Amino acid sequence: MIRRDYDVVVVGSGAGGGTVAQELAPLVKDGVRVLVLEQGPRLADAEFTGRELEMADALYEDGGAFLTSDGAMTLAFGRALGGSTVVYTGTSLVAPERVIRGWAVPGLEHADVARRSAKFAAQNDVHLLEPDLINDNNRLFVEGCRAAGLAAEQFPLNVKGCKGSSLCNLGCPNAAKMGTARVQLPAAQSAGVQIVTRAEVLSIRDHALSVVVRAGREGEKGAPSEWEPGQYEVRARVVVVAGGAVGSPALLLRSGFGSRLPALGAGFTCHPAHILVAEHERPITNDVGHPKSYYLDRAAAEGYVLETCMYFPFTTAKNLTGFGPAHGALMRAFPRLQMILVLACDKAVPGNRVGVDRAGKPVVHYRFTPQTVEALVRATRTSAKIFFAAGALRVHAPSADPPLIERRDAGRVDALVAARHFRTGKVSVSAAHLMGGCAMGSVGEVARSVTDAWGRVHGVPWLRVADASLFPDSLEINPYLTIMALADRVAEGIRSEARDLLGAGDVRS
Ligand SMILES: Cc1cc2nc3c(=O)[nH]c(=O)nc-3n(C[C@H](O)[C@H](O)[C@H](O)COP(=O)(O)OP(=O)(O)OC[C@H]3O[C@@H](n4cnc5c(N)ncnc54)[C@H](O)[C@@H]3O)c2cc1C
């Protein structure tokens, strides 16, 4: 066992961890030793090939196919330096005021979240895309919404020099998408923060992290770890857990914190999503331009959000309901498919939670509530109307039986798409906005929350959480800017308490 000592150790390098690392970097010049431990590898720009299976395997946990315990939903989340920001699409929205107010976390104000989100939006070059990068799929969505009497909005995106390869979710092959691996982590590193990849934190007990550093598999992408492979004990005065909404609760549970924090793992939400496709007569450019330029926000009114999207052939095939000739015919129409991603705004409910198995591996227990199913059904009906209004020949609607709705039945969409056809396990559902598990709440309120509004774990002053697991309920919109805003608060809390926590001066700015 090799022993290492630091002042602050950050576990995870995604939207939360990467941001905390950057915001703690000013402490380094005062002699504070800051370390980031990331279990995934560090990829070189040239390793982003845009090939679906190869990149899914390199960048996602379980190749993007992490299943909930009943096998009914896949959860997509990153496992690489930069975490899920390497594979996200880069849509950059500020949390709705009604959601932050609804969370009712004492000490968390929407104005503060919005101000910090604006800071990271500026840092990540967030802007509206130039018209020449808007592809047919996005144009059809806007036209279909207009014809159906709905108002699509343009997504602010965090790209710089986007070449429109449409491959965001496989890691941008053109180094154009901004994320923590491009922006915050390099800034942290150049200010003296140390980053170690392929370093998985197995447990945390009383300031000591048990860490295993792994060598890469034969032929695996990514640089070797900065440390020699082996077992380490890393001691830290402060530990910031930022392993994501699955990784953080799982790490704290297997470290034994569950007995003093009964809310640990609870309140998991994820915006369950369907990928919907519709066949058109002519080819649709969806493999050029940015895949996700527009959305329709029906969260407050109807509990769902629609987004444009471009999914790759394997992902699309896996998301179509059914087998055989009908499935094959739709896949052969791939170049003519219009695509919409529908996201349900699920709610934190008892039973939907992150746990660990006997080996300490994360297990996500998740059941679709009737409200979530209804939201998916309403979203599917609206999408079908948008598809047909945009000129589609037929629409694939998972909550219809049979799932293909022909143009002649466009007027019967409300009757054909129905909750009774949503059969768990038969209908493909996936999620990429993983939230909750270490919920913020009132100071010391252990029955219902894990941390306070600054990510301080109740009763454990040296332990902080700084990622999407802090959300006490779903955000109802794309989450990364809010995660960065919350992580910024966590770092500020540590800086302002530096004298007590680290024996260093107060370094607020
Ligand atoms: C395909 C996809 C598209 C998305 N698109 C968007 C979008 O357009 N806009 C948006 O706002 N959001 C989007 N998201 C969601 C967004 O990326 C995530 O919400 C956000 O990155 C989560 O931040 P996080 O810090 O909680 O976790 P992550 O970013 O997932 O980072 C967690 C990191 O911790 C590491 N880790 C976990 N456990 C350990 C351990 N024990 N030891 C060491 N390391 C550990 C993981 O390997 C990972 O790198 C998307 C997500 C996906 C998957």
Coordinates of C-alpha atoms and ligand atoms in Angstrom, one line a residue:
M1 CA 0.0 0.0 0.0
I2 CA 1.5 3.3 -1.1
R3 CA 0.6 6.4 1.1
R4 CA 0.0 9.9 -0.2
D5 CA -1.0 13.1 1.6
Y6 CA -3.1 16.0 0.3
D7 CA -5.1 18.8 1.7
V8 CA -8.1 18.5 -0.6
V9 CA -9.0 15.5 -2.7
V10 CA -11.7 15.7 -5.3
V11 CA -13.3 12.4 -6.4
G12 CA -14.4 12.6 -10.1
S13 CA -13.7 15.1 -12.8
G14 CA -17.1 15.7 -14.5
A15 CA -19.3 18.8 -14.4
G16 CA -19.1 18.9 -10.6
G17 CA -15.5 17.7 -9.9
G18 CA -13.9 19.6 -12.7
T19 CA -15.5 22.8 -11.6
V20 CA -14.5 22.3 -8.0
A21 CA -10.9 21.6 -9.0
Q22 CA -10.7 24.9 -11.0
E23 CA -12.4 26.9 -8.2
L24 CA -10.1 25.5 -5.6
A25 CA -7.0 26.1 -7.7
P26 CA -6.4 29.6 -6.1
L27 CA -5.5 27.8 -2.9
V28 CA -2.6 26.1 -4.5
K29 CA -0.4 29.2 -4.4
D30 CA -0.9 29.3 -0.6
G31 CA 0.6 25.9 -0.4
V32 CA -2.6 23.9 -0.4
R33 CA -2.2 20.5 -2.2
V34 CA -5.3 19.7 -4.3
L35 CA -5.7 16.3 -6.0
V36 CA -8.4 15.1 -8.5
L37 CA -8.9 11.3 -8.7
E38 CA -10.7 10.1 -11.8
Q39 CA -11.4 6.5 -12.5
G40 CA -11.7 6.9 -16.2
P41 CA -8.8 7.5 -18.7
R42 CA -7.4 10.7 -20.2
L43 CA -7.9 10.5 -24.0
A44 CA -5.8 12.4 -26.6
D45 CA -7.7 14.5 -29.2
A46 CA -6.7 12.0 -31.9
E47 CA -8.4 9.1 -30.1
F48 CA -11.9 10.6 -30.7
T49 CA -12.8 8.7 -33.9
G50 CA -16.6 9.2 -33.8
R51 CA -17.0 5.4 -34.3
E52 CA -20.1 4.4 -32.3
L53 CA -19.2 1.2 -30.5
E54 CA -15.5 2.0 -30.1
M55 CA -16.2 5.4 -28.4
A56 CA -19.2 4.2 -26.4
D57 CA -16.8 1.6 -24.9
A58 CA -14.1 4.1 -24.3
L59 CA -16.1 6.9 -22.7
Y60 CA -19.2 5.5 -21.0
E61 CA -19.8 3.4 -17.9
D62 CA -20.8 -0.1 -19.2
G63 CA -20.4 1.2 -22.8
G64 CA -23.5 3.4 -22.2
A65 CA -25.7 0.4 -21.3
F66 CA -25.8 0.6 -17.5
L67 CA -29.1 -1.0 -16.6
T68 CA -31.5 -0.2 -13.7
S69 CA -32.0 -3.2 -11.4
D70 CA -35.1 -4.4 -13.2
G71 CA -33.4 -4.0 -16.6
A72 CA -36.1 -1.6 -17.8
M73 CA -34.0 1.5 -18.4
T74 CA -30.4 2.2 -19.5
L75 CA -28.5 5.0 -17.9
A76 CA -25.8 6.8 -19.9
F77 CA -23.0 8.4 -17.9
G78 CA -19.4 9.1 -18.7
R79 CA -16.3 7.4 -17.3
A80 CA -13.3 9.4 -18.5
L81 CA -11.4 12.5 -17.6
G82 CA -14.2 15.2 -17.9
G83 CA -16.9 12.7 -16.9
S84 CA -20.2 13.1 -18.7
T85 CA -19.1 16.5 -20.1
V86 CA -17.0 14.6 -22.6
V87 CA -20.1 12.9 -24.1
Y88 CA -22.8 15.5 -23.4
T89 CA -24.4 17.5 -26.2
G90 CA -23.5 20.9 -24.8
T91 CA -26.9 22.4 -24.4
S92 CA -26.5 25.1 -21.8
L93 CA -29.6 26.2 -19.9
V94 CA -30.1 28.0 -16.6
A95 CA -32.3 26.2 -14.0
P96 CA -35.9 27.4 -14.0
E97 CA -36.8 29.6 -11.0
R98 CA -39.9 27.6 -10.2
V99 CA -37.8 24.4 -9.8
I100 CA -35.2 25.9 -7.5
R101 CA -38.0 27.5 -5.4
G102 CA -39.8 24.1 -5.4
W103 CA -36.7 22.4 -4.0
A104 CA -37.0 24.6 -1.0
V105 CA -33.4 24.1 0.1
P106 CA -32.7 26.7 2.9
G107 CA -29.9 29.0 1.7
L108 CA -30.2 28.2 -2.0
E109 CA -31.6 31.1 -4.0
H110 CA -32.4 31.0 -7.7
A111 CA -30.6 34.3 -8.3
D112 CA -27.4 32.8 -6.9
V113 CA -27.7 29.7 -9.1
A114 CA -28.4 31.9 -12.2
R115 CA -25.5 34.3 -11.5
R116 CA -23.0 31.4 -11.2
S117 CA -24.5 29.6 -14.2
A118 CA -23.9 32.8 -16.2
K119 CA -20.2 32.7 -15.1
F120 CA -19.8 29.2 -16.4
A121 CA -21.8 29.9 -19.6
A122 CA -19.3 32.7 -20.4
Q123 CA -16.4 30.4 -19.6
N124 CA -17.7 27.7 -21.9
D125 CA -18.4 29.9 -24.9
V126 CA -22.1 29.4 -24.7
H127 CA -24.0 31.0 -27.6
L128 CA -26.7 30.4 -30.2
L129 CA -25.5 28.4 -33.2
E130 CA -24.9 30.1 -36.5
P131 CA -27.7 29.4 -39.0
D132 CA -25.5 27.4 -41.4
L133 CA -25.0 24.7 -38.7
I134 CA -28.8 24.2 -38.3
N135 CA -29.5 20.9 -40.1
D136 CA -32.7 19.5 -41.7
N137 CA -33.7 17.6 -38.6
N138 CA -33.7 20.8 -36.6
R139 CA -35.4 22.8 -39.3
L140 CA -38.1 20.2 -39.5
F141 CA -38.6 20.3 -35.8
V142 CA -39.1 24.1 -35.9
E143 CA -41.4 23.9 -38.9
G144 CA -43.4 21.0 -37.3
C145 CA -43.8 22.9 -34.0
R146 CA -44.9 26.0 -35.8
A147 CA -47.5 24.1 -37.9
A148 CA -48.7 22.4 -34.8
G149 CA -49.1 25.7 -33.0
L150 CA -46.1 25.2 -30.7
A151 CA -43.1 27.5 -30.2
A152 CA -39.7 25.8 -30.4
E153 CA -36.8 27.6 -28.7
Q154 CA -33.2 27.6 -29.8
F155 CA -30.7 25.9 -27.4
P156 CA -27.7 28.0 -26.3
L157 CA -24.7 25.7 -27.0
N158 CA -21.1 25.6 -25.6
V159 CA -19.2 24.9 -28.8
K160 CA -16.2 26.8 -30.2
G161 CA -15.3 26.2 -33.9
C162 CA -18.0 23.5 -34.2
K163 CA -17.6 21.7 -37.6
G164 CA -21.0 20.1 -37.4
S165 CA -20.0 16.5 -37.3
S166 CA -23.0 15.7 -35.2
L167 CA -21.0 13.3 -33.1
C168 CA -21.2 15.1 -29.7
N169 CA -22.3 12.1 -27.7
L170 CA -19.3 10.1 -28.9
G171 CA -16.9 12.8 -27.7
C172 CA -16.3 15.7 -30.1
P173 CA -13.8 14.6 -32.7
N174 CA -13.0 18.3 -33.5
A175 CA -12.2 19.5 -30.0
A176 CA -15.0 22.0 -30.4
K177 CA -17.3 21.1 -27.5
M178 CA -16.5 22.8 -24.2
G179 CA -16.5 20.6 -21.1
T180 CA -14.4 20.2 -18.0
A181 CA -11.7 18.3 -19.8
R182 CA -11.2 21.3 -22.2
V183 CA -11.9 24.3 -19.9
Q184 CA -11.9 23.8 -16.1
L185 CA -9.5 20.9 -15.6
P186 CA -6.7 22.4 -17.8
A187 CA -7.1 25.7 -15.9
A188 CA -6.9 23.8 -12.6
Q189 CA -3.9 21.8 -13.7
S190 CA -2.0 24.8 -14.9
A191 CA -2.6 26.4 -11.5
G192 CA -1.0 23.4 -9.8
V193 CA -3.9 21.0 -9.1
Q194 CA -2.8 17.5 -9.6
I195 CA -4.9 15.1 -11.7
V196 CA -4.6 11.3 -11.6
T197 CA -6.6 9.2 -14.0
R198 CA -7.5 5.5 -13.9
A199 CA -7.7 6.0 -10.1
E200 CA -10.9 4.6 -8.6
V201 CA -11.8 5.5 -5.0
L202 CA -13.0 2.3 -3.4
S203 CA -14.0 3.8 0.0
I204 CA -13.5 6.8 2.2
R205 CA -13.0 6.4 6.0
D206 CA -12.0 9.1 8.4
H207 CA -10.0 11.3 6.0
A208 CA -8.4 8.3 4.3
L209 CA -9.3 7.2 0.7
S210 CA -8.7 3.7 -0.4
V211 CA -7.7 4.0 -4.1
V212 CA -6.8 1.5 -6.8
V213 CA -4.9 2.7 -9.8
R214 CA -5.3 0.5 -12.8
A215 CA -3.2 -0.1 -15.9
G216 CA -5.2 0.2 -19.2
R217 CA -6.4 -3.0 -20.9
E218 CA -4.6 -4.2 -24.0
G219 CA -5.5 -1.9 -26.9
E220 CA -7.7 0.4 -24.7
K221 CA -7.8 4.1 -25.5
G222 CA -6.3 6.7 -23.2
A223 CA -3.0 7.5 -21.6
P224 CA -1.5 5.4 -18.8
S225 CA -2.3 6.7 -15.3
E226 CA -0.1 9.4 -13.9
W227 CA 0.6 7.1 -11.0
E228 CA 2.0 3.5 -11.0
P229 CA -0.8 0.9 -11.0
G230 CA -1.4 -0.4 -7.5
Q231 CA -3.2 0.2 -4.2
Y232 CA -3.0 3.6 -2.5
E233 CA -4.1 5.1 0.7
V234 CA -4.6 8.8 0.1
R235 CA -5.1 11.0 3.2
A236 CA -6.9 14.3 2.9
R237 CA -8.0 17.1 5.2
V238 CA -11.0 17.7 3.0
V239 CA -12.7 15.2 0.6
V240 CA -15.0 16.4 -2.1
V241 CA -17.1 13.6 -3.6
A242 CA -18.1 14.4 -7.2
G243 CA -18.6 10.9 -8.8
G244 CA -22.0 11.8 -10.3
A245 CA -25.5 10.8 -9.2
V246 CA -24.7 7.1 -9.4
G247 CA -21.0 7.2 -8.3
S248 CA -21.2 9.5 -5.3
P249 CA -24.1 7.8 -3.3
A250 CA -22.6 4.4 -4.2
L251 CA -19.1 5.4 -2.9
L252 CA -20.5 6.9 0.3
L253 CA -22.8 3.9 0.9
R254 CA -19.9 1.4 0.5
S255 CA -17.9 3.6 2.8
G256 CA -20.5 3.0 5.6
F257 CA -22.1 6.5 5.7
G258 CA -25.5 5.0 5.1
S259 CA -26.0 4.2 8.8
R260 CA -25.7 7.9 9.9
L261 CA -27.3 9.3 6.7
P262 CA -30.6 7.4 6.0
A263 CA -31.3 9.7 3.0
L264 CA -28.2 8.6 1.2
G265 CA -29.1 7.1 -2.2
A266 CA -32.7 8.3 -2.0
G267 CA -34.4 10.7 -4.4
F268 CA -32.9 9.5 -7.6
T269 CA -34.4 11.1 -10.7
C270 CA -33.2 10.9 -14.3
H271 CA -35.6 12.5 -16.9
P272 CA -36.5 9.1 -18.5
A273 CA -36.4 9.5 -22.2
H274 CA -37.5 7.9 -25.5
I275 CA -35.8 8.4 -28.8
L276 CA -38.6 8.9 -31.3
V277 CA -38.1 8.6 -35.1
A278 CA -40.3 9.3 -38.1
E279 CA -39.8 8.4 -41.7
H280 CA -39.8 11.0 -44.4
E281 CA -39.8 10.7 -48.2
R282 CA -36.5 12.3 -48.7
P283 CA -33.1 12.2 -46.9
I284 CA -32.7 14.4 -43.9
T285 CA -29.4 15.9 -43.0
N286 CA -28.9 14.9 -39.4
D287 CA -25.3 13.7 -39.7
V288 CA -24.1 17.3 -40.4
G289 CA -24.6 20.3 -38.2
H290 CA -25.2 20.3 -34.5
P291 CA -27.6 17.6 -33.5
K292 CA -29.5 19.4 -30.8
S293 CA -30.3 23.0 -31.7
Y294 CA -33.9 23.3 -30.6
Y295 CA -36.3 22.3 -27.9
L296 CA -39.9 22.6 -26.7
D297 CA -40.2 23.2 -23.0
R298 CA -43.5 21.8 -21.8
A299 CA -42.1 20.9 -18.3
A300 CA -44.3 23.3 -16.3
A301 CA -47.5 22.7 -18.2
E302 CA -47.3 19.0 -19.1
G303 CA -44.2 17.5 -17.4
Y304 CA -42.0 16.9 -20.4
V305 CA -39.4 18.5 -22.7
L306 CA -38.8 17.7 -26.4
E307 CA -35.4 18.1 -27.9
T308 CA -34.0 17.5 -31.4
C309 CA -31.3 14.8 -31.5
M310 CA -29.3 12.5 -33.7
Y311 CA -28.7 9.0 -32.5
F312 CA -26.2 6.6 -34.1
P313 CA -27.4 3.5 -35.8
F314 CA -26.8 1.0 -32.9
T315 CA -28.5 3.3 -30.4
T316 CA -31.4 4.0 -32.7
A317 CA -31.9 0.3 -33.4
K318 CA -31.9 -0.6 -29.7
N319 CA -34.5 2.1 -29.1
L320 CA -37.0 0.9 -31.6
T321 CA -39.7 -1.3 -30.2
G322 CA -40.1 -4.7 -32.0
F323 CA -38.0 -7.0 -34.1
G324 CA -37.8 -8.5 -37.5
P325 CA -38.9 -7.0 -40.9
A326 CA -40.7 -3.9 -39.4
H327 CA -37.6 -3.0 -37.4
G328 CA -35.4 -3.7 -40.3
A329 CA -37.4 -1.5 -42.7
L330 CA -37.2 1.4 -40.3
M331 CA -33.5 1.0 -39.9
R332 CA -33.0 0.9 -43.7
A333 CA -34.8 4.2 -43.7
F334 CA -32.1 5.6 -41.4
P335 CA -31.0 8.5 -43.7
R336 CA -34.7 9.6 -44.0
L337 CA -35.4 9.5 -40.2
Q338 CA -36.4 12.7 -38.3
M339 CA -35.6 12.3 -34.6
I340 CA -36.9 13.8 -31.4
L341 CA -35.8 13.0 -27.9
V342 CA -38.7 13.1 -25.3
L343 CA -37.8 13.6 -21.7
A344 CA -40.2 13.1 -18.8
C345 CA -39.8 15.4 -15.8
D346 CA -39.9 12.6 -13.2
K347 CA -40.2 13.3 -9.4
A348 CA -38.2 12.0 -6.5
V349 CA -40.3 9.2 -5.0
P350 CA -39.7 6.6 -2.3
G351 CA -38.0 3.5 -3.7
N352 CA -36.2 5.2 -6.6
R353 CA -32.8 5.2 -5.2
V354 CA -29.1 4.2 -5.6
G355 CA -27.8 1.3 -3.6
V356 CA -24.8 -1.0 -3.7
D357 CA -24.6 -4.7 -4.1
R358 CA -22.5 -7.0 -1.9
A359 CA -19.4 -6.1 -3.9
G360 CA -20.0 -2.4 -3.4
K361 CA -21.0 -1.9 -7.1
P362 CA -23.8 0.7 -7.7
V363 CA -27.3 -0.6 -8.2
V364 CA -30.1 1.8 -9.3
H365 CA -33.6 0.9 -8.3
Y366 CA -36.1 2.7 -10.4
R367 CA -39.8 2.3 -11.2
F368 CA -41.8 4.4 -13.6
T369 CA -44.6 6.1 -11.7
P370 CA -48.0 6.5 -13.5
Q371 CA -47.2 10.2 -13.7
T372 CA -43.9 9.6 -15.5
V373 CA -45.6 7.2 -17.9
E374 CA -48.3 9.7 -18.6
A375 CA -45.7 12.4 -19.2
L376 CA -43.9 10.2 -21.7
V377 CA -47.2 9.4 -23.4
R378 CA -48.2 13.1 -23.7
A379 CA -44.7 13.9 -25.0
T380 CA -45.0 11.1 -27.6
R381 CA -48.4 12.4 -28.8
T382 CA -47.0 15.9 -29.2
S383 CA -44.0 14.6 -31.0
A384 CA -46.1 12.5 -33.4
K385 CA -48.1 15.7 -34.2
I386 CA -44.9 17.6 -34.8
F387 CA -43.5 14.8 -37.0
F388 CA -46.7 14.7 -39.1
A389 CA -46.9 18.5 -39.3
A390 CA -43.4 18.4 -40.7
G391 CA -44.4 16.0 -43.4
A392 CA -43.5 12.5 -42.0
L393 CA -44.9 9.4 -43.7
R394 CA -45.0 7.3 -40.5
V395 CA -44.0 7.7 -36.9
H396 CA -42.5 5.2 -34.6
A397 CA -44.3 5.7 -31.2
P398 CA -43.3 3.1 -28.5
S399 CA -46.5 3.7 -26.6
A400 CA -48.7 2.7 -29.5
D401 CA -49.6 -0.9 -30.5
P402 CA -48.4 -1.5 -33.2
P403 CA -45.8 1.1 -32.7
L404 CA -45.8 2.4 -36.3
I405 CA -48.4 5.1 -37.0
E406 CA -49.1 5.8 -40.6
R407 CA -49.8 9.2 -42.0
R408 CA -53.4 8.3 -42.7
D409 CA -53.9 7.9 -39.0
A410 CA -52.3 11.2 -38.1
G411 CA -55.6 12.5 -36.8
R412 CA -55.9 9.6 -34.3
V413 CA -52.6 10.0 -32.5
D414 CA -54.2 10.9 -29.2
A415 CA -56.2 7.6 -29.3
L416 CA -53.4 5.4 -30.6
V417 CA -50.6 6.5 -28.2
A418 CA -51.8 5.4 -24.8
A419 CA -50.3 4.6 -21.4
R420 CA -51.8 1.0 -21.5
H421 CA -49.3 0.3 -24.3
F422 CA -46.3 1.3 -22.2
R423 CA -45.1 -2.0 -21.1
T424 CA -42.1 -1.8 -18.8
G425 CA -39.2 -3.8 -20.3
K426 CA -40.8 -3.9 -23.8
V427 CA -40.6 -0.2 -24.4
S428 CA -37.1 1.2 -24.7
V429 CA -36.3 3.9 -22.2
S430 CA -33.0 5.5 -21.5
A431 CA -31.8 8.4 -19.4
A432 CA -28.7 10.7 -19.3
H433 CA -29.7 13.4 -16.8
L434 CA -28.9 11.5 -13.6
M435 CA -29.8 13.4 -10.4
G436 CA -30.1 13.0 -6.7
G437 CA -28.9 10.5 -4.1
C438 CA -27.0 13.0 -1.9
A439 CA -29.8 15.6 -1.7
M440 CA -29.3 19.0 -0.3
G441 CA -31.6 20.1 2.5
S442 CA -31.8 21.8 5.9
V443 CA -28.6 21.9 8.0
G444 CA -28.4 18.6 10.0
E445 CA -31.7 17.3 8.7
V446 CA -30.4 13.7 8.2
A447 CA -33.8 12.0 7.7
R448 CA -34.5 13.9 4.4
S449 CA -31.2 15.1 3.1
V450 CA -27.4 14.3 3.0
T451 CA -25.9 17.8 2.8
D452 CA -26.8 21.4 3.4
A453 CA -27.0 24.0 0.6
W454 CA -23.2 24.2 0.3
G455 CA -22.7 20.5 -0.1
R456 CA -21.5 20.0 3.5
V457 CA -22.3 16.4 4.5
H458 CA -24.4 16.5 7.7
G459 CA -22.2 15.8 10.7
V460 CA -19.0 15.3 8.7
P461 CA -17.3 18.7 8.4
W462 CA -14.4 17.4 6.2
L463 CA -16.7 15.7 3.6
R464 CA -18.4 17.6 0.8
V465 CA -20.5 16.6 -2.2
A466 CA -20.3 18.6 -5.5
D467 CA -22.2 17.1 -8.4
A468 CA -25.7 16.2 -9.7
S469 CA -26.4 14.0 -6.7
L470 CA -27.0 17.2 -4.7
F471 CA -30.3 17.8 -6.6
P472 CA -33.2 17.1 -4.2
D473 CA -35.5 16.5 -7.1
S474 CA -35.3 16.6 -10.9
L475 CA -34.3 19.9 -12.6
E476 CA -36.8 19.6 -15.4
I477 CA -34.2 20.9 -17.9
N478 CA -30.6 20.0 -19.0
P479 CA -28.6 20.0 -15.8
Y480 CA -24.9 20.7 -16.4
L481 CA -24.8 24.5 -15.8
T482 CA -26.7 24.1 -12.6
I483 CA -24.2 21.4 -11.5
M484 CA -21.3 23.8 -12.2
A485 CA -23.1 26.5 -10.2
L486 CA -23.6 24.2 -7.2
A487 CA -20.0 23.0 -7.4
D488 CA -18.9 26.6 -7.5
R489 CA -20.7 27.1 -4.2
V490 CA -19.0 24.0 -2.7
A491 CA -15.6 25.4 -3.6
E492 CA -16.4 28.8 -2.3
G493 CA -17.5 27.2 1.0
I494 CA -14.2 25.4 1.3
R495 CA -12.2 28.5 0.4
S496 CA -14.0 30.5 3.0
E497 CA -13.4 27.9 5.7
A498 CA -9.9 27.2 4.6
R499 CA -8.4 28.5 7.8
D500 CA -10.3 26.0 9.9
L501 CA -10.3 23.1 7.4
L502 CA -6.8 23.4 6.0
G503 CA -5.0 25.8 8.2
A504 CA -4.7 28.2 5.2
G505 CA -5.9 31.8 4.9
D506 CA -9.4 32.8 3.7
V507 CA -9.1 32.8 -0.1
R508 CA -12.6 33.8 -1.3
S509 CA -12.0 35.3 -4.7
Ligands
LIG1 C1 -25.1 11.5 -23.7 C2 -25.3 12.6 -22.7 C3 -25.7 13.8 -23.2 C4 -25.9 14.9 -22.3 N1 -26.2 16.1 -22.8 C5 -26.3 17.2 -21.9 C6 -26.6 18.5 -22.4 O1 -26.6 18.7 -23.6 N2 -26.7 19.5 -21.5 C7 -26.7 19.3 -20.2 O2 -26.9 20.2 -19.4 N3 -26.4 18.0 -19.7 C8 -26.3 17.0 -20.5 N4 -26.0 15.8 -20.0 C9 -25.9 15.6 -18.6 C10 -24.6 16.1 -18.0 O3 -23.5 15.7 -18.8 C11 -24.4 15.5 -16.6 O4 -25.6 15.9 -15.9 C12 -23.2 16.1 -15.9 O5 -22.1 15.9 -16.6 C13 -23.2 15.4 -14.5 O6 -22.1 15.9 -13.8 P1 -21.6 15.2 -12.5 O7 -20.4 15.9 -12.0 O8 -22.7 14.9 -11.6 O9 -21.1 13.7 -13.0 P2 -20.2 13.3 -14.3 O10 -20.0 14.4 -15.2 O11 -20.8 12.0 -14.8 O12 -18.8 13.0 -13.6 C14 -18.6 12.0 -12.6 C15 -17.2 11.5 -12.8 O13 -16.8 10.8 -11.6 C16 -16.0 9.7 -11.9 N5 -16.2 8.7 -10.8 C17 -17.3 8.2 -10.3 N6 -17.0 7.4 -9.2 C18 -15.7 7.5 -9.0 C19 -14.8 6.9 -8.1 N7 -15.3 6.1 -7.1 N8 -13.5 7.1 -8.2 C20 -13.0 8.0 -9.1 N9 -13.8 8.5 -10.1 C21 -15.1 8.3 -10.0 C22 -16.7 9.2 -13.2 O14 -15.8 8.3 -13.9 C23 -17.0 10.5 -13.9 O15 -15.9 10.9 -14.7 C24 -25.7 14.7 -20.9 C25 -25.3 13.4 -20.4 C26 -25.1 12.4 -21.3 C27 -24.6 11.1 -20.8

